[in-house]
mmCIF file with all atom_site columns, C-alpha atoms in Angstrom:
data_model
loop_
_atom_site.group_PDB
_atom_site.id
_atom_site.type_symbol
_atom_site.label_atom_id
_atom_site.label_alt_id
_atom_site.label_comp_id
_atom_site.label_asym_id
_atom_site.label_entity_id
_atom_site.label_seq_id
_atom_site.pdbx_PDB_ins_code
_atom_site.Cartn_x
_atom_site.Cartn_y
_atom_site.Cartn_z
_atom_site.occupancy
_atom_site.B_iso_or_equiv
_atom_site.pdbx_formal_charge
_atom_site.auth_seq_id
_atom_site.auth_comp_id
_atom_site.auth_asym_id
_atom_site.auth_atom_id
_atom_site.pdbx_PDB_model_num
ATOM 1   C CA . LEU A 1 1   ? 81.105 3.998  -67.688 1.00 51.00 ? 1   LEU A CA 1
ATOM 2   C CA . PRO A 1 2   ? 77.569 4.108  -66.246 1.00 51.00 ? 2   PRO A CA 1
ATOM 3   C CA . THR A 1 3   ? 76.728 1.803  -63.410 1.00 56.00 ? 3   THR A CA 1
ATOM 4   C CA . GLN A 1 4   ? 74.157 -0.980 -63.721 1.00 54.00 ? 4   GLN A CA 1
ATOM 5   C CA . ARG A 1 5   ? 71.590 1.119  -61.862 1.00 54.00 ? 5   ARG A CA 1
ATOM 6   C CA . GLN A 1 6   ? 72.051 4.129  -64.161 1.00 51.00 ? 6   GLN A CA 1
ATOM 7   C CA . ARG A 1 7   ? 71.569 1.962  -67.249 1.00 52.00 ? 7   ARG A CA 1
ATOM 8   C CA . GLN A 1 8   ? 68.252 0.581  -65.981 1.00 55.00 ? 8   GLN A CA 1
ATOM 9   C CA . ARG A 1 9   ? 66.793 3.975  -65.139 1.00 52.00 ? 9   ARG A CA 1
ATOM 10  C CA . PRO A 1 10  ? 64.398 5.094  -67.911 1.00 53.00 ? 10  PRO A CA 1
ATOM 11  C CA . GLN A 1 11  ? 65.376 8.278  -69.644 1.00 53.00 ? 11  GLN A CA 1
ATOM 12  C CA . LYS A 1 12  ? 62.971 11.173 -69.235 1.00 51.00 ? 12  LYS A CA 1
ATOM 13  C CA . GLN A 1 13  ? 61.781 12.710 -72.445 1.00 53.00 ? 13  GLN A CA 1
ATOM 14  C CA . ASN A 1 14  ? 61.999 16.481 -72.570 1.00 51.00 ? 14  ASN A CA 1
ATOM 15  C CA . ASN A 1 15  ? 58.928 16.887 -74.742 1.00 53.00 ? 15  ASN A CA 1
ATOM 16  C CA . THR A 1 16  ? 57.886 20.506 -74.223 1.00 57.00 ? 16  THR A CA 1
ATOM 17  C CA . LYS A 1 17  ? 56.090 20.880 -77.558 1.00 61.00 ? 17  LYS A CA 1
ATOM 18  C CA . LYS A 1 18  ? 52.412 21.602 -77.077 1.00 59.00 ? 18  LYS A CA 1
ATOM 19  C CA . THR A 1 19  ? 50.048 19.527 -79.155 1.00 82.00 ? 19  THR A CA 1
ATOM 20  C CA . MET A 1 20  ? 47.133 21.977 -79.055 1.00 91.00 ? 20  MET A CA 1
ATOM 21  C CA . ARG A 1 21  ? 46.484 25.453 -77.706 1.00 93.00 ? 21  ARG A CA 1
ATOM 22  C CA . LEU A 1 22  ? 43.472 27.716 -78.213 1.00 93.00 ? 22  LEU A CA 1
ATOM 23  C CA . ARG A 1 23  ? 43.086 30.949 -76.299 1.00 94.00 ? 23  ARG A CA 1
ATOM 24  C CA . GLY A 1 24  ? 41.395 34.237 -77.055 1.00 92.00 ? 24  GLY A CA 1
ATOM 25  C CA . PHE A 1 25  ? 39.211 37.006 -75.750 1.00 93.00 ? 25  PHE A CA 1
ATOM 26  C CA . VAL A 1 26  ? 35.868 37.783 -77.369 1.00 93.00 ? 26  VAL A CA 1
ATOM 27  C CA . ILE A 1 27  ? 35.682 41.506 -78.117 1.00 94.00 ? 27  ILE A CA 1
ATOM 28  C CA . ASN A 1 28  ? 32.489 41.645 -80.176 1.00 94.00 ? 28  ASN A CA 1
ATOM 29  C CA . HIS A 1 29  ? 29.890 39.638 -78.264 1.00 93.00 ? 29  HIS A CA 1
ATOM 30  C CA . GLU A 1 30  ? 27.001 41.159 -80.218 1.00 94.00 ? 30  GLU A CA 1
ATOM 31  C CA . LEU A 1 31  ? 28.357 40.106 -83.621 1.00 96.00 ? 31  LEU A CA 1
ATOM 32  C CA . PHE A 1 32  ? 29.232 36.632 -82.358 1.00 96.00 ? 32  PHE A CA 1
ATOM 33  C CA . LEU A 1 33  ? 25.690 36.312 -80.949 1.00 96.00 ? 33  LEU A CA 1
ATOM 34  C CA . LYS A 1 34  ? 24.097 37.413 -84.259 1.00 96.00 ? 34  LYS A CA 1
ATOM 35  C CA . ILE A 1 35  ? 26.184 34.899 -86.196 1.00 95.00 ? 35  ILE A CA 1
ATOM 36  C CA . ALA A 1 36  ? 25.242 32.078 -83.799 1.00 95.00 ? 36  ALA A CA 1
ATOM 37  C CA . GLN A 1 37  ? 21.537 32.998 -83.905 1.00 95.00 ? 37  GLN A CA 1
ATOM 38  C CA . THR A 1 38  ? 21.549 33.112 -87.704 1.00 94.00 ? 38  THR A CA 1
ATOM 39  C CA . ILE A 1 39  ? 23.253 29.740 -87.987 1.00 93.00 ? 39  ILE A CA 1
ATOM 40  C CA . GLU A 1 40  ? 20.871 28.219 -85.430 1.00 93.00 ? 40  GLU A CA 1
ATOM 41  C CA . LYS A 1 41  ? 17.978 28.910 -87.819 1.00 92.00 ? 41  LYS A CA 1
ATOM 42  C CA . ILE A 1 42  ? 19.627 26.473 -90.252 1.00 88.00 ? 42  ILE A CA 1
ATOM 43  C CA . SER A 1 43  ? 21.043 23.884 -87.851 1.00 90.00 ? 43  SER A CA 1
ATOM 44  C CA . LYS A 1 44  ? 21.144 23.151 -84.131 1.00 92.00 ? 44  LYS A CA 1
ATOM 45  C CA . THR A 1 45  ? 24.852 22.259 -84.248 1.00 93.00 ? 45  THR A CA 1
ATOM 46  C CA . CYS A 1 46  ? 27.835 23.826 -85.914 1.00 93.00 ? 46  CYS A CA 1
ATOM 47  C CA . VAL A 1 47  ? 31.543 23.197 -86.379 1.00 95.00 ? 47  VAL A CA 1
ATOM 48  C CA . ILE A 1 48  ? 33.715 26.153 -85.455 1.00 96.00 ? 48  ILE A CA 1
ATOM 49  C CA . ALA A 1 49  ? 37.193 25.978 -86.961 1.00 96.00 ? 49  ALA A CA 1
ATOM 50  C CA . PHE A 1 50  ? 39.898 28.301 -85.698 1.00 96.00 ? 50  PHE A CA 1
ATOM 51  C CA . SER A 1 51  ? 43.020 29.179 -87.648 1.00 96.00 ? 51  SER A CA 1
ATOM 52  C CA . PRO A 1 52  ? 45.601 31.894 -86.971 1.00 93.00 ? 52  PRO A CA 1
ATOM 53  C CA . GLU A 1 53  ? 43.771 34.268 -89.374 1.00 95.00 ? 53  GLU A CA 1
ATOM 54  C CA . PHE A 1 54  ? 40.108 33.209 -89.502 1.00 96.00 ? 54  PHE A CA 1
ATOM 55  C CA . VAL A 1 55  ? 37.193 31.753 -87.582 1.00 97.00 ? 55  VAL A CA 1
ATOM 56  C CA . THR A 1 56  ? 35.116 29.495 -89.821 1.00 97.00 ? 56  THR A CA 1
ATOM 57  C CA . PHE A 1 57  ? 31.570 28.324 -89.110 1.00 96.00 ? 57  PHE A CA 1
ATOM 58  C CA . ILE A 1 58  ? 30.590 25.106 -90.897 1.00 94.00 ? 58  ILE A CA 1
ATOM 59  C CA . ILE A 1 59  ? 27.023 23.861 -91.042 1.00 93.00 ? 59  ILE A CA 1
ATOM 60  C CA . GLY A 1 60  ? 26.468 20.418 -92.474 1.00 85.00 ? 60  GLY A CA 1
ATOM 61  C CA . ASN A 1 61  ? 23.333 18.596 -93.535 1.00 73.00 ? 61  ASN A CA 1
ATOM 62  C CA . ASP A 1 62  ? 23.879 14.851 -93.750 1.00 68.00 ? 62  ASP A CA 1
ATOM 63  C CA . LYS A 1 63  ? 20.412 14.192 -95.191 1.00 71.00 ? 63  LYS A CA 1
ATOM 64  C CA . GLU A 1 64  ? 20.965 16.401 -98.210 1.00 72.00 ? 64  GLU A CA 1
ATOM 65  C CA . ASN A 1 65  ? 24.755 15.996 -98.276 1.00 79.00 ? 65  ASN A CA 1
ATOM 66  C CA . SER A 1 66  ? 25.331 19.762 -98.267 1.00 82.00 ? 66  SER A CA 1
ATOM 67  C CA . GLN A 1 67  ? 27.378 22.246 -96.273 1.00 86.00 ? 67  GLN A CA 1
ATOM 68  C CA . VAL A 1 68  ? 27.434 25.978 -95.665 1.00 88.00 ? 68  VAL A CA 1
ATOM 69  C CA . TRP A 1 69  ? 30.693 27.701 -94.746 1.00 91.00 ? 69  TRP A CA 1
ATOM 70  C CA . ALA A 1 70  ? 31.046 31.207 -93.308 1.00 93.00 ? 70  ALA A CA 1
ATOM 71  C CA . ARG A 1 71  ? 34.481 32.682 -92.635 1.00 96.00 ? 71  ARG A CA 1
ATOM 72  C CA . ILE A 1 72  ? 35.240 35.824 -90.656 1.00 96.00 ? 72  ILE A CA 1
ATOM 73  C CA . ASP A 1 73  ? 38.512 37.542 -89.871 1.00 96.00 ? 73  ASP A CA 1
ATOM 74  C CA . LYS A 1 74  ? 39.527 36.700 -86.303 1.00 95.00 ? 74  LYS A CA 1
ATOM 75  C CA . LYS A 1 75  ? 40.037 40.383 -85.495 1.00 95.00 ? 75  LYS A CA 1
ATOM 76  C CA . LYS A 1 76  ? 36.278 40.990 -85.883 1.00 96.00 ? 76  LYS A CA 1
ATOM 77  C CA . LEU A 1 77  ? 35.483 38.650 -82.963 1.00 95.00 ? 77  LEU A CA 1
ATOM 78  C CA . PHE A 1 78  ? 38.621 38.088 -80.890 1.00 94.00 ? 78  PHE A CA 1
ATOM 79  C CA . SER A 1 79  ? 41.640 39.868 -79.536 1.00 91.00 ? 79  SER A CA 1
ATOM 80  C CA . GLU A 1 80  ? 44.812 37.966 -78.792 1.00 88.00 ? 80  GLU A CA 1
ATOM 81  C CA . LEU A 1 81  ? 43.573 34.774 -80.447 1.00 92.00 ? 81  LEU A CA 1
ATOM 82  C CA . VAL A 1 82  ? 46.234 32.075 -80.170 1.00 93.00 ? 82  VAL A CA 1
ATOM 83  C CA . VAL A 1 83  ? 45.772 28.926 -82.252 1.00 95.00 ? 83  VAL A CA 1
ATOM 84  C CA . GLU A 1 84  ? 48.491 26.290 -82.139 1.00 94.00 ? 84  GLU A CA 1
ATOM 85  C CA . SER A 1 85  ? 48.151 22.668 -83.158 1.00 94.00 ? 85  SER A CA 1
ATOM 86  C CA . LEU A 1 86  ? 49.937 19.882 -84.955 1.00 93.00 ? 86  LEU A CA 1
ATOM 87  C CA . ASN A 1 87  ? 47.244 20.159 -87.658 1.00 92.00 ? 87  ASN A CA 1
ATOM 88  C CA . ASN A 1 88  ? 48.730 23.195 -89.445 1.00 93.00 ? 88  ASN A CA 1
ATOM 89  C CA . ASN A 1 89  ? 47.614 25.412 -86.545 1.00 95.00 ? 89  ASN A CA 1
ATOM 90  C CA . LYS A 1 90  ? 43.924 24.659 -87.123 1.00 96.00 ? 90  LYS A CA 1
ATOM 91  C CA . ILE A 1 91  ? 41.515 23.601 -84.381 1.00 96.00 ? 91  ILE A CA 1
ATOM 92  C CA . GLY A 1 92  ? 37.896 22.670 -84.981 1.00 95.00 ? 92  GLY A CA 1
ATOM 93  C CA . PHE A 1 93  ? 35.106 21.378 -82.813 1.00 92.00 ? 93  PHE A CA 1
ATOM 94  C CA . GLU A 1 94  ? 31.393 20.783 -83.034 1.00 95.00 ? 94  GLU A CA 1
ATOM 95  C CA . LEU A 1 95  ? 29.071 22.413 -80.556 1.00 94.00 ? 95  LEU A CA 1
ATOM 96  C CA . THR A 1 96  ? 25.407 22.881 -79.800 1.00 95.00 ? 96  THR A CA 1
ATOM 97  C CA . LEU A 1 97  ? 24.472 26.419 -80.761 1.00 95.00 ? 97  LEU A CA 1
ATOM 98  C CA . ASP A 1 98  ? 21.904 26.737 -77.969 1.00 95.00 ? 98  ASP A CA 1
ATOM 99  C CA . HIS A 1 99  ? 24.695 26.537 -75.387 1.00 94.00 ? 99  HIS A CA 1
ATOM 100 C CA . LEU A 1 100 ? 26.840 29.073 -77.230 1.00 94.00 ? 100 LEU A CA 1
ATOM 101 C CA . ILE A 1 101 ? 23.898 31.472 -77.596 1.00 95.00 ? 101 ILE A CA 1
ATOM 102 C CA . LYS A 1 102 ? 23.097 31.279 -73.872 1.00 95.00 ? 102 LYS A CA 1
ATOM 103 C CA . ALA A 1 103 ? 26.718 32.069 -72.999 1.00 93.00 ? 103 ALA A CA 1
ATOM 104 C CA . LEU A 1 104 ? 26.880 34.958 -75.461 1.00 93.00 ? 104 LEU A CA 1
ATOM 105 C CA . ARG A 1 105 ? 23.573 36.418 -74.228 1.00 93.00 ? 105 ARG A CA 1
ATOM 106 C CA . SER A 1 106 ? 24.975 36.344 -70.711 1.00 91.00 ? 106 SER A CA 1
ATOM 107 C CA . ALA A 1 107 ? 28.144 38.113 -71.896 1.00 87.00 ? 107 ALA A CA 1
ATOM 108 C CA . VAL A 1 108 ? 26.170 40.751 -73.816 1.00 84.00 ? 108 VAL A CA 1
ATOM 109 C CA . GLY A 1 109 ? 23.972 41.373 -70.769 1.00 81.00 ? 109 GLY A CA 1
ATOM 110 C CA . SER A 1 110 ? 26.942 41.852 -68.450 1.00 77.00 ? 110 SER A CA 1
ATOM 111 C CA . ALA A 1 111 ? 29.005 44.023 -70.804 1.00 63.00 ? 111 ALA A CA 1
ATOM 112 C CA . PRO A 1 112 ? 29.648 47.558 -69.535 1.00 61.00 ? 112 PRO A CA 1
#
């Protein structure tokens, strides 16, 4: 039988399941930059949704209640893209395109 002290000790949960993981390497900086620049002409922000097969760009317009979706195969932009989540392995986030464009311009300029 366990001692009184052992019974009072909280049990540690061995919860090793990751809730979200997104990792990849951009291989086509020029294409990614062109996509971001094109979308920026429509909207200053964009939702990028990652799935194991696709990268989806979603542009919404609350004033007119409309959206534009563009989907591209992940292999066109990324190598080794890992997308894991509790939401059917889909991860999305909204970002300011100006920041993404500056980062991609820097990557294109430093590419060998």
